[in-house]
XYZ file of C-alpha atoms in Angstrom:
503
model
C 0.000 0.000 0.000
C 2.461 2.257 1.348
C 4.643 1.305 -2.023
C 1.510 2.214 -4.121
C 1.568 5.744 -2.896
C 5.115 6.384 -3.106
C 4.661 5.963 -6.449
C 1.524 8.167 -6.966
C 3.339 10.714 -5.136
C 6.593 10.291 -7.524
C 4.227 10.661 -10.737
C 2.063 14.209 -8.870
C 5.611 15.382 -8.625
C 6.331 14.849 -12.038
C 3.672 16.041 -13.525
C 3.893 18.612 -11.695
C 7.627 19.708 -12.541
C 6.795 18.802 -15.939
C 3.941 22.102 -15.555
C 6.003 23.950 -13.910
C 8.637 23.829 -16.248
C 6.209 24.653 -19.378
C 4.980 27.508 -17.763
C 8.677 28.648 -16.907
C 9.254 28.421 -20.863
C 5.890 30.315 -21.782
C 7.236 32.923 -19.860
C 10.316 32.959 -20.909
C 8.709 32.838 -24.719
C 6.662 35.668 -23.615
C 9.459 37.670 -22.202
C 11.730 37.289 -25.333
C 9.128 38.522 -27.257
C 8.539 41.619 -24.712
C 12.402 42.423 -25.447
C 12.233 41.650 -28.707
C 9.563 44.502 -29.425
C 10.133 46.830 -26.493
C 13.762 47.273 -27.808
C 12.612 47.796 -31.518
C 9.949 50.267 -30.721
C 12.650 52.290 -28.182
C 15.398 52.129 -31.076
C 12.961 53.257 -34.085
C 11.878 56.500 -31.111
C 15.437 57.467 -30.691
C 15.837 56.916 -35.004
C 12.930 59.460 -34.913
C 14.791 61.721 -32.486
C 18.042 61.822 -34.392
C 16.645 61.959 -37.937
C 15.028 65.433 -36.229
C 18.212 66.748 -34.835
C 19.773 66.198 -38.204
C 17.240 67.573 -39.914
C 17.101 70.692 -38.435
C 21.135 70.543 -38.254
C 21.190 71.212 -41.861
C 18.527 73.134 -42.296
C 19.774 75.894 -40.033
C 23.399 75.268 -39.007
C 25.280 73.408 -41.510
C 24.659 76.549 -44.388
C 26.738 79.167 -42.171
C 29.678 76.851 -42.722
C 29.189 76.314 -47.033
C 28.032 72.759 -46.555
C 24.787 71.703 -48.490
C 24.888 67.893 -48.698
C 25.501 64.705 -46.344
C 28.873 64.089 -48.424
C 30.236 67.328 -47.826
C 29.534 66.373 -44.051
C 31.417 63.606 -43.646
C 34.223 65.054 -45.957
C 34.446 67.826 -43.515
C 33.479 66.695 -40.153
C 37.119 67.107 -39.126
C 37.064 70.733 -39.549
C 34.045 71.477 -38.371
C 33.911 73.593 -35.618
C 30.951 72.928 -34.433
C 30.460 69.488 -34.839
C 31.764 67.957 -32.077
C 30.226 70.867 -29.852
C 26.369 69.437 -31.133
C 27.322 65.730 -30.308
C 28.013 66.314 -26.686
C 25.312 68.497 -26.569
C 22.932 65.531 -27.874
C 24.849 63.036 -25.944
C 24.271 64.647 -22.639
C 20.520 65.122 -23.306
C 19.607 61.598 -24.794
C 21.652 60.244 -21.547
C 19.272 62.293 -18.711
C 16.243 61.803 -21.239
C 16.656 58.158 -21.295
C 17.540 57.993 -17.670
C 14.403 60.268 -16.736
C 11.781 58.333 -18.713
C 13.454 55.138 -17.807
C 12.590 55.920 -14.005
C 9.251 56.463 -14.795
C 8.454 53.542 -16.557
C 7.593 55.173 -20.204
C 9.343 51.959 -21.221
C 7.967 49.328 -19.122
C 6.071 46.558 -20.856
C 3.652 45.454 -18.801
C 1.741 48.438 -18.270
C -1.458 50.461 -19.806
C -0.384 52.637 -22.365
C -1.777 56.491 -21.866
C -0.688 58.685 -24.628
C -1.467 61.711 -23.488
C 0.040 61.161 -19.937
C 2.902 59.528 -21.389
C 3.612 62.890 -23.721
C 3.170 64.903 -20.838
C 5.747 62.852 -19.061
C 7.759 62.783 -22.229
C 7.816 66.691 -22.059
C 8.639 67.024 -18.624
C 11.759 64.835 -19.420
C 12.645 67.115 -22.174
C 12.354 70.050 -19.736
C 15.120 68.690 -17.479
C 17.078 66.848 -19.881
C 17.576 70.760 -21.902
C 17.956 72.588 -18.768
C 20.460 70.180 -16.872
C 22.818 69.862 -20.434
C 22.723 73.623 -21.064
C 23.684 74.278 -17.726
C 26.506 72.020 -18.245
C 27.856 73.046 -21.270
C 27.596 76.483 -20.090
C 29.914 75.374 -17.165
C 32.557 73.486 -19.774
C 32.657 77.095 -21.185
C 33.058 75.864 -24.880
C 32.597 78.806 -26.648
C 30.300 77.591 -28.689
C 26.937 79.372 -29.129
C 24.478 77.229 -30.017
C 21.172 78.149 -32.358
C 18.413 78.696 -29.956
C 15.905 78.104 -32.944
C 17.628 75.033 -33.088
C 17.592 73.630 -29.696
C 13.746 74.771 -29.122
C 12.494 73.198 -32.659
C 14.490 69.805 -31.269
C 12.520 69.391 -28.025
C 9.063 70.550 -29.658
C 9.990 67.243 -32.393
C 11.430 65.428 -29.213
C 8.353 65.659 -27.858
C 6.107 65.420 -30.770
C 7.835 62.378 -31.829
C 7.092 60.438 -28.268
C 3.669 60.942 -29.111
C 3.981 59.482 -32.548
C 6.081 56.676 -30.620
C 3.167 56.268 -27.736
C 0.326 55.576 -30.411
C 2.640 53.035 -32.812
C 3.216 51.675 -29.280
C -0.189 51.462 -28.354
C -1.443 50.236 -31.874
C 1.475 47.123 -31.408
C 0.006 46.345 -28.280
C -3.418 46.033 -29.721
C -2.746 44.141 -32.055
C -0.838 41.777 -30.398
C -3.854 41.507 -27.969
C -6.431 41.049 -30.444
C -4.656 38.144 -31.883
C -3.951 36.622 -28.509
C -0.150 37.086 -29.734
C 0.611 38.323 -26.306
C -0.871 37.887 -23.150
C -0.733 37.034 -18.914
C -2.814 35.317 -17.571
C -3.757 36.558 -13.861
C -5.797 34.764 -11.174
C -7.262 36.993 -8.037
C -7.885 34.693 -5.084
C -11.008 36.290 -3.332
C -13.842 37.100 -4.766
C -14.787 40.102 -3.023
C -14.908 43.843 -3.123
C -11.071 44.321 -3.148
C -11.363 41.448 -5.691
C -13.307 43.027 -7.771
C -11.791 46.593 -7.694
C -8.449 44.994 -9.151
C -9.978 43.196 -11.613
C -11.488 46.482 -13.005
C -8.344 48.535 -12.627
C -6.109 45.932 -13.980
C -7.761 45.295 -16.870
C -9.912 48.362 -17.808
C -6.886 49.254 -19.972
C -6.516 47.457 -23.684
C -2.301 47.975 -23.740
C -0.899 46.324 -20.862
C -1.491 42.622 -22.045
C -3.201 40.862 -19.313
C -5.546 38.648 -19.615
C -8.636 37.882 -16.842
C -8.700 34.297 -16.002
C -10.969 34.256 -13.125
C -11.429 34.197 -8.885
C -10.676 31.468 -6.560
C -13.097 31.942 -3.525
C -13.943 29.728 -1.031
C -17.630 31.256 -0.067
C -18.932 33.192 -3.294
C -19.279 30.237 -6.052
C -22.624 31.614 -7.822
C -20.944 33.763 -10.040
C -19.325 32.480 -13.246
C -16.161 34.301 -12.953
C -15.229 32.634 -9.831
C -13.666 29.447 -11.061
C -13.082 27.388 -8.548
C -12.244 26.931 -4.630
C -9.015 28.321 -2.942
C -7.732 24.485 -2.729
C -7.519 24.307 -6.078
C -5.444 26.634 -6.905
C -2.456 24.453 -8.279
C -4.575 22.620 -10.433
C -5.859 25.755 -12.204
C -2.210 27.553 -12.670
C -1.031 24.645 -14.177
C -4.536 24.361 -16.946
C -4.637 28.468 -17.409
C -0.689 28.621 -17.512
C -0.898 31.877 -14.640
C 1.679 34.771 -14.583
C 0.230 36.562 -11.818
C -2.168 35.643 -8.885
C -3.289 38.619 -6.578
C -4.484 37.681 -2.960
C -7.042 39.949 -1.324
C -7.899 37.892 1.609
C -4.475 37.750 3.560
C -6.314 37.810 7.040
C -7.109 33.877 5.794
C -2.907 33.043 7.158
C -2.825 29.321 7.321
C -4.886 29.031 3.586
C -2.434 31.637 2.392
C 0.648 30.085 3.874
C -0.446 26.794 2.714
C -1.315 27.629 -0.834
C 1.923 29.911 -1.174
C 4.149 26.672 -0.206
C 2.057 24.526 -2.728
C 2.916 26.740 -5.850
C 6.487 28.544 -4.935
C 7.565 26.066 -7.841
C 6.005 27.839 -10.492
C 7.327 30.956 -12.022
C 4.514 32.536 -11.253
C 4.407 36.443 -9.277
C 2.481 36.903 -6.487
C 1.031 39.866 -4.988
C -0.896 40.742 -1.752
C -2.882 43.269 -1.406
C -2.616 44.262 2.159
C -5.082 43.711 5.409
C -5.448 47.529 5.523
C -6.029 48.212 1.660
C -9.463 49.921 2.061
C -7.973 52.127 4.881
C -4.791 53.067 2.772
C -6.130 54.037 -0.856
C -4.965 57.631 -0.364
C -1.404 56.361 -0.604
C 1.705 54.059 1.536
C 4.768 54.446 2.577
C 6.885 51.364 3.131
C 9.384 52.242 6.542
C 10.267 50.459 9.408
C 9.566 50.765 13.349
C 12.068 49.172 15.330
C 12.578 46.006 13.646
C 9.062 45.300 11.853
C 8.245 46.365 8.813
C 5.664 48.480 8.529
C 3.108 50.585 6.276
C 2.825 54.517 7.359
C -0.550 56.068 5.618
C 0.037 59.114 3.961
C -2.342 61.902 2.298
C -1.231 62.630 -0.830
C 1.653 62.105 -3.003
C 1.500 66.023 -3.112
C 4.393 66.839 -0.524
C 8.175 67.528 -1.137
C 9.486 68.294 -4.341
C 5.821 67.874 -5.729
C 4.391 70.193 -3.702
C 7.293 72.423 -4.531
C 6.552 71.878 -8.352
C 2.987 72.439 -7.915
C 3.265 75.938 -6.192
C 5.876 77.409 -8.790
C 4.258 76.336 -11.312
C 0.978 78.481 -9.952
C 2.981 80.829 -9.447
C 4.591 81.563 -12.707
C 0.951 80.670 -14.616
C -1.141 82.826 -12.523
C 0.990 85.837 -12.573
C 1.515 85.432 -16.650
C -2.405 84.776 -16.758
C -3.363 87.706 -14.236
C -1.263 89.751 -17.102
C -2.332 88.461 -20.441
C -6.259 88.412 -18.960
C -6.074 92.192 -17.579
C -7.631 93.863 -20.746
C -10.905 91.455 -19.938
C -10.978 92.029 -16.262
C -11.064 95.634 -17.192
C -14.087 95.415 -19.735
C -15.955 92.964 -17.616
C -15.503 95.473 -14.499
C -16.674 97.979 -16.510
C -19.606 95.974 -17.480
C -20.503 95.098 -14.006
C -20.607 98.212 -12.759
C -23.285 99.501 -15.854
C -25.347 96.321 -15.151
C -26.485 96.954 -11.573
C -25.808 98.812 -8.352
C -23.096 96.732 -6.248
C -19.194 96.291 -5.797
C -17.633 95.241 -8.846
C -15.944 92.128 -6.910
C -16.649 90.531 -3.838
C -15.056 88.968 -0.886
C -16.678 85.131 0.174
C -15.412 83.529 3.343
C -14.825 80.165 2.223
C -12.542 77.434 4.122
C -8.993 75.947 2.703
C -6.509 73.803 3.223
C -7.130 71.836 6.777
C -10.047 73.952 7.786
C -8.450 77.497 7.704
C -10.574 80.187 6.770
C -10.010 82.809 3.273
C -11.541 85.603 1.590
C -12.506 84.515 -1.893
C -12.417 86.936 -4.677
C -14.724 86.820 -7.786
C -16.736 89.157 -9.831
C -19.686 89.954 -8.335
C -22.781 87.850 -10.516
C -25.608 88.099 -8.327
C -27.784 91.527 -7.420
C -26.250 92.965 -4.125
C -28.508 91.458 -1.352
C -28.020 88.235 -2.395
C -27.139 86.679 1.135
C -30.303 88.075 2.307
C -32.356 86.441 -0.625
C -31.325 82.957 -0.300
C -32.723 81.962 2.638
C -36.115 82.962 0.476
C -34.962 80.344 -1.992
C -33.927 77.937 0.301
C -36.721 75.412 -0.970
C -35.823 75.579 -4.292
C -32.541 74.187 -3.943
C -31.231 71.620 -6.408
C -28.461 70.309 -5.155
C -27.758 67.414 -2.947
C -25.664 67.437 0.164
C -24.514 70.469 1.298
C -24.299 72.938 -1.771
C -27.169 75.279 -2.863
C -27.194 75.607 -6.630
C -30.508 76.874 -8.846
C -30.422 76.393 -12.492
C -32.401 79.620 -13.050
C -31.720 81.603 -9.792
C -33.345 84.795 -10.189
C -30.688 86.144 -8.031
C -28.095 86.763 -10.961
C -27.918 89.787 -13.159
C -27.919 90.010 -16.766
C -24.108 90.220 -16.730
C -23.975 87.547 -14.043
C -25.376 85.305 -16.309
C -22.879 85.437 -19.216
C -19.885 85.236 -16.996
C -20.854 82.638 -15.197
C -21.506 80.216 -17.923
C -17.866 81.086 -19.012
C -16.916 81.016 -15.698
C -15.235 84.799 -16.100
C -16.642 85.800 -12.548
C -13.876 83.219 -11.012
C -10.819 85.016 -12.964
C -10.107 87.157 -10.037
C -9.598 84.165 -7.823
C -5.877 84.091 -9.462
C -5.009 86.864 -7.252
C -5.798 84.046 -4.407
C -3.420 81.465 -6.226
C -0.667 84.166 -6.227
C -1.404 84.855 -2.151
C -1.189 81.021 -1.813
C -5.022 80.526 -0.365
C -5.389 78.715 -3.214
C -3.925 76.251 -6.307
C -4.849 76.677 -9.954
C -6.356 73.055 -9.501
C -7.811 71.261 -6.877
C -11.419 70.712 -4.963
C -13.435 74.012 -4.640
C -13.342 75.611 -1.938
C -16.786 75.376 0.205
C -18.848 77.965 2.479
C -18.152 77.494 6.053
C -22.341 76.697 6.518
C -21.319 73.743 3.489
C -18.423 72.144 5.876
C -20.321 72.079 8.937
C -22.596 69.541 7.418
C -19.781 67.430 6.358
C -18.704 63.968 7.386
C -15.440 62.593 8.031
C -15.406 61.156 4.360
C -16.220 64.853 3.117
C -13.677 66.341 5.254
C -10.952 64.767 3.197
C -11.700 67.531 0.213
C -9.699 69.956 2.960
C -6.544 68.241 3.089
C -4.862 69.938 0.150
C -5.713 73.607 -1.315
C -8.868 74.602 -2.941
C -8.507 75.183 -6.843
C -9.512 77.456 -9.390
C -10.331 74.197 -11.877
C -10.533 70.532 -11.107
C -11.973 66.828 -12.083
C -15.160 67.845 -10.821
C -14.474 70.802 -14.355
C -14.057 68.809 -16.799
C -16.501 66.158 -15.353
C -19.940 67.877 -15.917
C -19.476 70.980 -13.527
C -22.549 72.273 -11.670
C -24.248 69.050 -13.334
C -22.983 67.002 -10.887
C -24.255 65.320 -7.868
C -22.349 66.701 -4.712
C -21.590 62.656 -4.293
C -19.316 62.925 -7.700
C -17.655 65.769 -6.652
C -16.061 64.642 -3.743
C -15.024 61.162 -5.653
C -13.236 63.194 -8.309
C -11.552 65.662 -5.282
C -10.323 62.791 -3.728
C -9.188 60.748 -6.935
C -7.489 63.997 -7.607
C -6.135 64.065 -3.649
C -4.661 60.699 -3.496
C -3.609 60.008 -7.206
C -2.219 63.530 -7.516
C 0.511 63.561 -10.591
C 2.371 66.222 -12.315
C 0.647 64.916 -15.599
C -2.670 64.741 -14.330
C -2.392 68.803 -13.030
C -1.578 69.525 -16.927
C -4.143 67.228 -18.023
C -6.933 69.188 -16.311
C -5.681 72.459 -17.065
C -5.714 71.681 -20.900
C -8.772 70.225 -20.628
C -10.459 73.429 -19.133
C -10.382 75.661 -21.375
C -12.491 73.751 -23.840
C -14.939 73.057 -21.351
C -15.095 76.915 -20.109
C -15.505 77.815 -23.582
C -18.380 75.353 -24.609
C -19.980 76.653 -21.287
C -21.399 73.325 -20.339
C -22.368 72.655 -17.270
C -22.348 75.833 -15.812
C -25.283 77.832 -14.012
C-alpha cells in the first residue's frame, strides 16, 4: 500500500515539474518577445529623435559653414567647428532623457499605455534633460553658441515624436492583444470587493497585455467568474498557464501560507494586497519601526518636491495669466458696474486647506442682497448634500449670467493662487455653513488647497451630484501627478468655452 503511494506521489511530482517547467518556458517565450519589441519600438523613437536633430542641423546650421549635402559632411566633419560641440550636446541630453523616462516607466512593458500622460511625461523629461545639459555646457565654457531656434524646434519634435512613438506603441500592443499574440494570464484569489476593484483597474486598460482568467473563492461560487475553490489553486495555474495571482484575503494566514508553499515552484508572481487596503487608498509608505516592517498612511503624493513643483508652477501661470487676462478684467468690471448697483468684486469667506478660513475673490454675478435672498430660496434648492445651486436663480444679473456660464466671474480668484489661499487646480473651496454639514469622508476635500479648476471641471461641472464631486476631489487628492495637473488644465479651457455645465 504504502509502495503504491510512493509511487503516486513520484508521478504528482512529475507532472507537476513537468507544468512547472512549461509555464517557466511560456514565460520565458513571452518575455523574449517583450524584449524583442520593447527594444525595436525604443530604437525606431530614438531613429525618430536623431533623424530630427539632423534635420534641423542642416537646415539651419550646416549653411553658415558652405556645406549643403551629407557628403560634404562627412568630408568635412574634421574641420568642423561645431560638430563635435552638437554631439556632446545631444549626448548629454539623450543620456538624462533616457535615464528620466526610464525611471518612470515610459518603457515598461507590462503596463497600460496612456498617450497623453505619457507625452506629458515625455515633455517634462525634455524640460530637465535641456535645462540640466545647457547648464553644463555652459559650465565646460566651450565657446560655442548654439542656435536657440535650433535647440527649441528639437525638443518641440522630441516631444512630438514620443507621441507618434506612444500611439505606434499602443497600436502594437493592440494588435498583439487582439490576436492573442501576447498575453498574462492573472488569477485573483477572493472574490470580493477588493477582488473586484483589481480586476477592473487591472484590466480596464486594452495595452498592458493581461488577460482575466478568473477568482478562486472559497464562499462566493454563484458567479461564473469565480472558477473554482481556494484548494484548487495548483490545479488551475497549471490548466490556465498563470503569470500573476493577486491575494485579497491575507487575514485567511494558514490558507495563504499553505497555498503559497504549494505553488512557490512555479514561475509565477504573487502579490498581496494588504489587510489595511481599504484604509490606505490615499497612498503608503513602506518604513520600518524598530525592527518590523511596517506601512505609514500618507495623504497625498503632493508633498516635497511635488508640492514644490505644484506651487511654482501656480505661481509663474497665474501671474503670466493675471497679465495676459487684464484687458478682460477691465471690460468685464466695466460691465458690471453699468449692469447693476453693487461692488464690482466681492469677498466670500470660504474654508482651505485643513479647515483654515479665506476671503474669496470673484466678480460679483448676483444683485447685491443676495445673502439676504437665499434663505427665500432655500426650498428651491437643487443640489444634494450640502451645496445650494438653482439652475435659473433669479438672483443673478444680466451680466452675471454670461460670466458665469464662461466662468469669467472666477478670474479674479488668481489673485488668491498668487497669495497662496489657493492652487490653480484642486477641490473648490466650500462655504463654512457647506463644511459644517460634512462627514469625516467629506472632510478629506480639505486636506490639500482649494482650486480654481478641477476633475469635478471637466466632469460635468454644476451638473454634478455633490456625491461625484467629492469622488473626483479625492481621486485627484490621493492620485495627484504632475501629468494629471496639466491634463486638467488643458482640458479646461475647452470646457469653459463650450460653457457646459455651468449655471
Amino acid at each position: 500500500m504504502s509502495s503504491s503511494v510512493s509511487m503516486n506521489n513520484k508521478s504528482l511530482n512529475a507532472t507537476n515539474l513537468l507544468i512547472a517547467e512549461n509555464i517557466s518556458m511560456y514565460k520565458k517565450r513571452t518575455l523574449r518577445l517583450e524584449r524583442f519589441l520593447n527594444i525595436g519600438l525604443i530604437a525606431l523613437e530614438y531613429v525618430f529623435y536623431i533623424c530630427s536633430f539632423m534635420l534641423l542641423f542642416f537646415i539651419r546650421v550646416l549653411p553658415d559653414y558652405k556645406i549643403d549635402s551629407v557628403t560634404d559632411l562627412f568630408n568635412h566633419w574634421e574641420t568642423l567647428p561645431v560638430g563635435r560641440d552638437y554631439l556632446l550636446l545631444l549626448g548629454v541630453i539623450f543620456t538624462i532623457y533616457a535615464i528620466y523616462t526610464t525611471h518612470h516607466g515610459l518603457y515598461k512593458w507590462d503596463r497600460d499605455i496612456r498617450v497623453i500622460d505619457d507625452t506629458l511625461k515625455a515633455g517634462k523629461a525634455v524640460f530637465f534633460s535641456f535645462l540640466i545639459a545647457l547648464g553644463l555646457i555652459f559650465f565646460l565654457k566651450t565657446g560655442v553658441v548654439y542656435s536657440r531656434l535650433v535647440i527649441f524646434s528639437f525638443a518641440v519634435l522630441i516631444v512630438v515624436s514620443a507621441f507618434i512613438s506612444r500611439l505606434l506603441r499602443q497600436g502594437v500592443m493592440v494588435l498583439l492583444t487582439r490576436k492573442n499574440i501576447y498575453s498574462k494570464n492573472v488569477l485573483i484569489i477572493g472574490a470580493g470587493r477588493v477582488g473586484e476593484e483589481i480586476r477592473d483597474n487591472l484590466f480596464s486598460g486594452k495595452t498592458n497585455g493581461y488577460r482575466f482568467v478568473g477568482f478562486l473563492d472559497d464562499y462566493k461560487k454563484d458567479t461564473e467568474q469565480v472558477i473554482g475553490s481556494i484548494d484548487q489553486v495548483e490545479r488551475l495555474l497549471q490548466q490556465y498557464e498563470i503569470h500573476e495571482i493577486y491575494i485579497t484575503i491575507p487575514s485567511e494566514r494558514n490558507v495563504i501560507n499553505n497555498m503559497i508553499t504549494r505553488i512557490r515552484k512555479y514561475d509565477v508572481r504573487i502579490k498581496i494586497i494588504p489587510e489595511m487596503f481599504e484604509m490606505v487608498t490615499s497612498g503608503v509608505v513602506f518604513d520600518q519601526a524598530y525592527e518590523y516592517p511596517c506601512i505609514e498612511i500618507v495623504k497625498t503624493p503632493l508633498r516635497g518636491l511635488n508640492l514644490i513643483l505644484k506651487r511654482a508652477s501656480d505661481l509663474v501661470l497665474s501671474i503670466v495669466g493675471l497679465i495676459l487676462i487684464s484687458p478682460l478684467l477691465l471690460i468685464v468690471a466695466v460691465s458690471i458696474k453699468l449692469d447693476s448697483k453693487g461692488p464690482v468684486m466681492i469677498k466670500q469667506r470660504r474654508i482651505g486647506k485643513n479647515g483654515a478660513p479665506f476671503n474669496m475673490y470673484k466678480f460679483r454675478s448676483m444683485v447685491e442682497n443676495a445673502e439676504q435672498l437665499q434663505v427665500e430660496l432655500t426650498t428651491q434648492n437643487e443640489a444634494d448634500g450640502p451645496v445650494f445651486k438653482i439652475k435659473n436663480d433669479p438672483r443673478v444679473t444680466r451680466v452675471g449670467r454670461f460670466i458665469r456660464k464662461y466662468s469669467i466671474d472666477e478670474l479674479p480668484q488668481l489673485l488668491n493662487v498668487v497669495l497662496g489661499h489657493m492652487s490653480l487646480v484642486g477641490p473648490r473651496p466650500p462655504l463654512p455653513k457647506e463644511v459644517e454639514q460634512y462627514t469625516d469622508y467629506e472632510w478629506r476635500r480639505l486636506d490639500i488647497r482649494p482650486g480654481i479648476t478641477g476633475l469635478w471641471q471637466i466632469n460635468g461641472r454644476s451638473d454634478l451630484p455633490f456625491e461625484e464631486w467629492v469622488k473626483l476631489d479625492l481621486y485627484y487628492i490621493e492620485h495627484w501627478s504632475f501629468g494629471l495637473e496639466m491634463k486638467i488644465l488643458f482640458k479646461t479651457l475647452p470646457i469653459v468655452i463650450k460653457g457646459t455645465g455651468a449655471y
